Each structure stands twice: as C-alpha cells, then as structure tokens.
Coordinates of C-alpha atoms in Angstrom, one line a residue:
Q13 CA -10.5 -20.4 -16.7
A14 CA -12.3 -19.0 -13.7
D15 CA -16.1 -18.7 -13.8
E16 CA -16.9 -15.1 -14.8
S17 CA -18.9 -14.6 -11.6
E18 CA -15.6 -14.8 -9.8
L19 CA -13.8 -12.4 -12.1
L20 CA -15.1 -9.2 -10.4
W21 CA -13.3 -6.2 -8.9
S22 CA -15.4 -6.7 -5.7
N23 CA -14.3 -10.4 -5.4
Q24 CA -10.7 -9.4 -5.7
V25 CA -11.0 -6.7 -3.1
E26 CA -12.6 -9.2 -0.7
A27 CA -9.9 -11.8 -1.5
F28 CA -7.2 -9.3 -0.5
H29 CA -9.2 -8.5 2.6
A30 CA -9.4 -12.2 3.5
V31 CA -5.6 -12.4 3.5
I32 CA -5.4 -9.4 5.8
E33 CA -8.1 -10.8 8.1
D34 CA -6.5 -14.3 8.1
L35 CA -3.2 -12.7 9.3
G36 CA -5.0 -10.5 11.8
L37 CA -3.3 -7.4 10.5
S38 CA -4.0 -3.8 11.4
D39 CA -2.2 -0.4 11.3
I40 CA -1.2 -1.4 7.8
T41 CA 1.1 0.6 5.6
L42 CA -0.6 -0.1 2.3
V43 CA 1.6 0.0 -0.9
I44 CA -0.4 -0.1 -4.1
F45 CA 0.4 0.0 -7.8
D46 CA -1.3 -0.2 -11.2
F47 CA -4.6 -2.2 -11.0
G48 CA -3.6 -2.9 -7.5
A49 CA -3.9 0.8 -6.8
L50 CA -7.5 0.9 -8.1
L51 CA -8.3 -2.1 -5.8
G52 CA -6.3 -0.5 -3.0
Y53 CA -8.3 2.7 -3.1
Q54 CA -11.4 0.6 -2.9
F55 CA -10.0 -1.5 -0.1
L56 CA -9.2 1.7 1.8
Y57 CA -12.7 3.0 1.3
R58 CA -14.2 -0.2 2.7
Y59 CA -11.8 -0.9 5.5
P60 CA -10.2 2.4 6.6
D61 CA -9.8 1.1 10.2
L62 CA -7.2 -1.4 9.0
V63 CA -4.9 1.1 7.3
K64 CA -2.5 3.6 8.9
R65 CA -0.9 5.1 5.8
V66 CA -1.0 4.6 2.0
I67 CA 1.8 4.7 -0.6
A68 CA 0.4 4.8 -4.1
L69 CA 2.6 4.3 -7.2
D70 CA 1.8 6.0 -10.6
I71 CA -1.9 5.5 -10.5
G72 CA -3.6 8.5 -9.0
Q73 CA -7.2 9.7 -9.1
G74 CA -9.2 12.1 -11.0
P75 CA -9.7 12.3 -14.7
P76 CA -6.5 11.7 -16.7
P77 CA -5.0 14.8 -18.4
P78 CA -5.7 15.5 -22.1
I79 CA -3.9 13.1 -24.4
S80 CA -3.1 13.4 -28.1
P81 CA -5.3 11.7 -30.6
M82 CA -2.5 9.3 -31.5
T83 CA -1.9 8.3 -27.8
R84 CA -5.7 7.9 -27.4
D85 CA -5.9 5.6 -30.4
V86 CA -3.0 3.5 -29.3
L87 CA -4.5 3.2 -25.8
A88 CA -7.9 2.2 -27.2
Q89 CA -6.3 -0.4 -29.4
Y90 CA -4.2 -1.8 -26.5
Q91 CA -7.2 -2.1 -24.3
K92 CA -9.4 -3.5 -27.0
E93 CA -6.9 -6.3 -27.9
N94 CA -6.5 -7.2 -24.2
V95 CA -10.2 -7.7 -24.0
Q96 CA -10.3 -9.6 -27.2
A97 CA -7.4 -11.8 -26.0
F98 CA -9.4 -12.6 -22.8
L99 CA -12.6 -13.5 -24.6
E100 CA -10.7 -15.7 -27.1
D101 CA -8.3 -17.1 -24.5
D102 CA -5.5 -16.1 -26.9
D103 CA -2.1 -16.0 -25.2
I104 CA -0.4 -15.1 -28.5
L105 CA -2.5 -12.1 -29.1
I106 CA -2.0 -10.7 -25.6
M107 CA 1.8 -11.2 -25.8
K108 CA 1.8 -9.4 -29.2
N109 CA -0.2 -6.6 -27.8
I110 CA 2.1 -6.2 -24.8
E111 CA 5.1 -6.1 -27.1
T112 CA 3.8 -3.6 -29.6
N113 CA 1.2 -1.4 -28.0
L114 CA 2.6 -0.4 -24.6
F115 CA 3.8 3.1 -25.5
G116 CA 7.4 2.0 -25.9
M117 CA 7.5 0.5 -22.4
V118 CA 8.6 -3.1 -21.9
A119 CA 6.8 -5.0 -19.2
P120 CA 9.6 -6.3 -16.9
C121 CA 8.0 -9.8 -16.6
R122 CA 6.8 -10.4 -20.1
D123 CA 8.9 -13.6 -20.2
C124 CA 7.5 -14.8 -16.9
R125 CA 5.0 -17.6 -16.6
I126 CA 1.8 -15.7 -15.5
A127 CA -1.1 -18.0 -16.1
P128 CA -0.6 -18.8 -19.8
S129 CA -3.0 -21.4 -21.2
S130 CA -1.5 -24.8 -21.2
P131 CA -3.8 -27.3 -22.9
D132 CA -1.1 -29.9 -23.0
D133 CA 0.0 -29.3 -19.4
N134 CA 3.2 -27.9 -20.7
V135 CA 4.4 -26.3 -17.5
T136 CA 7.5 -25.0 -19.1
S137 CA 5.6 -22.6 -21.3
T138 CA 6.1 -18.9 -20.5
G139 CA 4.3 -15.7 -21.1
I140 CA 1.5 -13.6 -19.8
G141 CA -1.8 -15.5 -20.1
A142 CA -4.8 -14.1 -21.8
R143 CA -7.0 -14.9 -18.8
T144 CA -5.1 -12.3 -16.8
A145 CA -6.8 -9.6 -18.9
W146 CA -10.1 -9.9 -17.2
P147 CA -9.7 -6.5 -15.4
Y148 CA -9.8 -4.8 -18.9
Y149 CA -12.9 -6.8 -19.7
Q150 CA -14.6 -5.5 -16.6
F151 CA -13.9 -2.0 -17.7
V152 CA -16.1 -2.4 -20.8
R153 CA -18.9 -4.6 -19.3
T154 CA -21.9 -2.9 -17.9
D155 CA -24.2 -5.9 -17.3
H156 CA -24.7 -7.9 -14.1
P157 CA -22.6 -9.2 -12.5
W158 CA -19.7 -7.3 -14.0
A159 CA -21.2 -3.9 -13.0
S160 CA -21.8 -5.0 -9.4
F161 CA -18.4 -3.7 -8.2
F162 CA -19.7 -0.2 -7.5
D163 CA -23.0 -1.1 -5.9
A164 CA -21.7 -0.8 -2.4
V165 CA -20.2 2.6 -3.0
P166 CA -22.8 5.4 -3.7
L167 CA -21.5 7.4 -6.6
E168 CA -22.5 10.7 -4.9
E169 CA -19.8 9.9 -2.3
W170 CA -17.0 9.7 -4.8
K171 CA -14.5 12.5 -5.2
F172 CA -12.8 11.0 -8.2
N173 CA -13.6 8.8 -11.1
F174 CA -13.4 5.0 -10.5
V175 CA -12.3 5.6 -7.0
P176 CA -14.1 6.8 -3.8
S177 CA -12.7 9.5 -1.6
L178 CA -9.9 8.7 0.7
P179 CA -10.5 8.9 4.5
E180 CA -9.4 12.3 5.8
D181 CA -7.2 10.9 8.6
I182 CA -5.0 8.5 6.5
P183 CA -2.0 10.2 4.9
L184 CA -1.0 9.4 1.4
L185 CA 2.4 9.3 -0.4
F186 CA 1.9 9.4 -4.2
V187 CA 4.9 8.7 -6.3
Y188 CA 4.6 8.9 -10.1
S189 CA 6.7 8.7 -13.3
S190 CA 4.4 10.7 -15.5
T191 CA 1.0 12.4 -15.6
M192 CA -0.5 9.7 -17.8
F193 CA -2.6 8.2 -15.1
H194 CA -3.7 11.1 -13.0
D195 CA -4.7 14.8 -13.1
K196 CA -3.2 17.9 -11.5
T197 CA -6.3 18.2 -9.4
F198 CA -5.2 15.0 -7.6
R199 CA -1.9 16.6 -6.7
D200 CA -3.6 19.8 -5.6
W201 CA -5.9 17.8 -3.5
I202 CA -2.9 16.0 -1.8
D203 CA -1.3 19.4 -1.1
G204 CA -4.4 20.6 0.6
R205 CA -4.9 17.6 2.9
G206 CA -2.6 18.9 5.7
D207 CA -2.0 15.5 7.2
G208 CA 1.5 14.8 6.0
S209 CA 0.4 13.6 2.5
E210 CA 2.9 14.2 -0.3
H211 CA 3.4 13.7 -4.0
M212 CA 6.7 13.3 -5.9
M213 CA 7.6 12.7 -9.5
M214 CA 10.3 10.1 -9.8
E215 CA 12.8 10.8 -12.6
G216 CA 14.4 8.1 -14.8
S217 CA 11.5 5.6 -14.7
D218 CA 8.6 4.3 -16.7
H219 CA 5.4 3.0 -15.2
W220 CA 7.1 0.2 -13.2
L221 CA 8.7 2.3 -10.5
P222 CA 9.3 -0.6 -8.0
V223 CA 11.6 -2.3 -10.6
R224 CA 13.2 0.6 -12.5
V225 CA 14.2 2.8 -9.6
P226 CA 14.0 0.7 -6.5
K227 CA 16.8 2.5 -4.5
A228 CA 15.3 5.9 -5.1
L229 CA 11.8 4.8 -4.5
N230 CA 12.7 2.9 -1.3
A231 CA 14.6 5.9 0.0
K232 CA 11.6 8.2 -0.6
I233 CA 9.3 5.8 1.1
K234 CA 11.6 5.5 4.1
E235 CA 12.1 9.3 4.3
W236 CA 8.4 9.9 4.2
I237 CA 7.5 7.3 6.9
I238 CA 10.2 8.6 9.2
S239 CA 9.0 12.2 8.8
L240 CA 5.4 11.2 9.1
N241 CA 6.0 9.3 12.3
T242 CA 7.8 12.3 13.7
E243 CA 5.3 14.9 12.6
Q244 CA 2.0 13.1 12.6
G245 CA 1.5 11.2 15.9
W246 CA 4.6 9.6 17.2
G247 CA 6.6 12.7 17.4
D248 CA 4.1 14.9 19.1
T249 CA 3.6 12.8 22.3
V250 CA 5.4 13.1 25.5
L251 CA 6.6 9.5 25.3
D252 CA 8.2 10.0 21.9
E253 CA 10.2 13.0 23.3
Q254 CA 11.4 10.8 26.1
F255 CA 12.4 8.0 23.7
C256 CA 14.8 10.1 21.6
Q257 CA 15.6 13.0 23.9
H258 CA 16.3 11.3 27.2
Y259 CA 16.7 7.6 26.9
Y260 CA 18.5 7.0 23.6
T261 CA 22.2 7.4 24.1
L262 CA 23.9 5.3 21.3
E263 CA 26.2 7.6 19.3
D264 CA 26.2 5.5 16.1
G265 CA 22.4 5.2 15.7
N266 CA 19.6 7.2 14.3
C267 CA 16.9 7.5 17.0
P268 CA 14.1 8.9 14.7
E269 CA 14.6 6.0 12.3
L270 CA 14.5 3.6 15.2
R271 CA 11.4 5.2 16.6
S272 CA 9.7 4.9 13.2
L273 CA 10.1 1.1 13.5
V274 CA 8.7 0.9 17.1
R275 CA 4.9 0.6 17.4
S276 CA 2.7 2.0 20.1
S277 CA -0.1 -0.3 21.0
V278 CA -2.6 -1.1 23.7
R279 CA -2.9 -4.7 24.9
G280 CA -4.7 -6.6 27.6
R281 CA -6.5 -4.7 30.3
G282 CA -5.8 -1.5 28.4
T283 CA -2.1 -1.7 28.9
P284 CA -0.1 0.6 26.6
T285 CA 3.1 -0.9 25.1
L286 CA 6.0 -0.2 22.8
E287 CA 6.6 -3.1 20.4
M288 CA 9.1 -3.9 17.6
G289 CA 9.4 -6.9 15.4
D290 CA 7.1 -9.7 14.4
S291 CA 5.3 -11.7 17.2
T292 CA 4.4 -14.5 14.7
T293 CA 8.0 -15.4 13.5
Q294 CA 10.4 -14.1 16.2
P295 CA 11.1 -15.2 19.8
P296 CA 9.8 -12.7 22.3
M297 CA 11.8 -10.5 24.6
V298 CA 9.8 -8.6 27.2
F299 CA 11.1 -5.5 29.2
F300 CA 9.6 -4.3 32.5
H301 CA 10.8 -0.8 33.3
G302 CA 11.2 0.7 36.8
W303 CA 10.7 3.9 38.6
P304 CA 10.7 6.8 37.7
D305 CA 10.9 5.7 34.0
T306 CA 8.6 4.8 31.1
S307 CA 8.7 2.0 28.6
A308 CA 10.9 4.3 26.5
L309 CA 13.7 3.5 28.9
W310 CA 14.6 0.5 26.7
A311 CA 15.4 2.5 23.5
N312 CA 19.0 1.3 23.4
Q313 CA 18.1 -2.3 23.9
F314 CA 15.4 -2.1 21.2
A315 CA 18.0 -0.8 18.8
E316 CA 20.3 -3.8 19.6
F317 CA 18.0 -6.7 20.0
C318 CA 14.7 -6.0 18.3
G319 CA 13.3 -5.9 14.7
D320 CA 14.4 -7.5 11.5
G321 CA 17.5 -9.6 11.1
E322 CA 19.1 -12.8 12.1
G323 CA 19.0 -13.4 15.9
K324 CA 16.6 -10.5 16.5
Y325 CA 13.6 -10.6 18.8
F326 CA 10.0 -9.5 18.9
C327 CA 10.3 -7.0 21.7
V328 CA 7.5 -5.7 24.0
S329 CA 7.8 -3.1 26.8
P330 CA 4.5 -2.6 28.7
S331 CA 4.0 0.5 30.7
W332 CA 3.3 0.6 34.5
I333 CA -0.2 1.7 35.5
D334 CA -0.3 5.6 35.5
F335 CA 3.4 5.8 34.3
H336 CA 2.5 6.3 30.6
P337 CA 2.5 10.1 29.9
D338 CA 0.1 9.9 27.0
F339 CA -2.7 7.9 28.7
P340 CA -5.2 9.2 31.3
Q341 CA -4.8 8.1 34.9
A342 CA -6.4 4.8 35.9
D343 CA -9.5 4.8 38.1

C-alpha cells in the first residue's frame, strides 16, 4: 500500500500534470468523469493555459440538490464502508459495499482486477481493491497532510464547493444522467457564460455514461466541438471562411467537421500554420502554398491525406509572410 503521504488529491493532480508535461501537450480537450472530474476541475484551475475546452461527465459543481433521508443514509453508509475497507485493507468489504450500496447501479468493472490485495502474489485474483478507496478517506480526514489539498487555492476564490471557479475563457460541455451530483445553480451558471458552454441530460444511462451510452455521448461531444470551433474562434476568422467557402470543393465531405480537426498554430519565427494529425506518431507531409492563396488552399488534400487512420500523415501548411489574413503585417 502506498504511503499515506502520497495518497493526496494534490499529488494525484500533479501526477496527471506530469503526464501532460512529459508529452508536451497544450490546447487540450479535457474529458473528466467521477473523481476524475473533481481532479480535472482542480487541474483546470491550476493550469488553465494548457486547456482549450472541457467536457465534464455527471459530476458538476455546486451543492448537491436535496435528497431523501433514505438516500442520504445509504450514501453515508456506502462512503463509510469504503473508508473502513481502505483502513482495514479489506477487499471483501469494498466489493460487498459496491454490490449492495450503489443505489441499484452496477459498476461496469466490478469483476476487473483493480489493485486487489494479493498477499500470496495470486495475480489471477480479481476485484476492486480496498486501497483504491483512499479518495473517500481523504473526504473525511482534516489533519495534515490529508487536508493539504486545498492550501494552494484560497477558499474565497471558489465559486462552488470542493471546486474552484472555472476560467472564464474556457468553454464547458456538461453531460449528466441525473441531478444527484450537481445543483441547478451549476446549470444556470453554464447558461450564463456566453462562451459556447452547454449542458445536456443524457437519457437511458446511469452514472457511467462513457460505457452505457457511448454512441449518444460521442455524438454529442462531436457535435459540440464542431459547433464550438465554428462559433468560438475558428469560424469567425478570415482564414476559416476561406478554408470552407473558397478552397474546399469535395462534394462528399463535410468541411466544418474537417476544419474542427485542423489546428491553427504558431511555430518558429512566429510563423502561423494549419496542422492536422500527430507529429509524434505519423510521417510528416508539408505543404507550401503559392500566390495569391493562403495555407487554407490545401483543404482538399488535408481531407485526403491527413489525420487519423492507416496511411495518414501529420500535415503542416505554413503561411507565407504577410499572407495570413488573421495576423498583423510583419515589420
């Protein structure tokens, strides 16, 4: 079992940040769920410059809505037994708790091997291990170092309980299955942001949206990203108008969808580019446009050769000096 000094919210946030930093990622579309949402909101508060948009699943912010005494008692017992299982390293208790006290929901991976204790090195044993319940333990501990998670975030700066405010310039899609884990004030706050943020209740699902309704969820995420790229940045520039209105001519394609996959970036010597694909895993294909065009000239070729899929390339189209309509003229 990990030393308790390592089992802290703050350490987990920094561990996730280390992954992002190691990969050199930026302009991230951050997708967060369950406890990962609580950590994701904290990550966003600490590192807003790394994130372009956020998709939060089922865990919102603000005080939860009123619940019945029976539901409250069941929830308290569920959390209490998770804490007890962690303290006693009791895999049997945590599995029993998951099976009987989860509001009628069945965890999709209850039969997986997720860190169960294995004193005899029996690697075939399955189940959700008691030591994974440390987040519940941190909820009830107030002594150092367990309470240190919130030290770096002044409480007076928080808009909601447990979670600091979101940056104003990062849009949020909130998809939820019920109102168990958020309050209407959170949805009202989303409505008032005016930055393309949305919320949607997903029918036919319990808490585990990514597993229960993957097609519907993926479709909503895709629809939101495309509309956001069109309405909040990519679609209100001269270059974007050129990309879809002048240069894209394939009859069987969807230009707004293609444009949502193409990134605008700025590289060496301040050179603006259009890019698509993954530079770390795909062979590069570089396009130089001519006169009197822009890097959007290559829209049809980006559609054919670039992005995900077998035989595809990481594509880059840099702009000629003073040809890019959205950048000021060079000195």
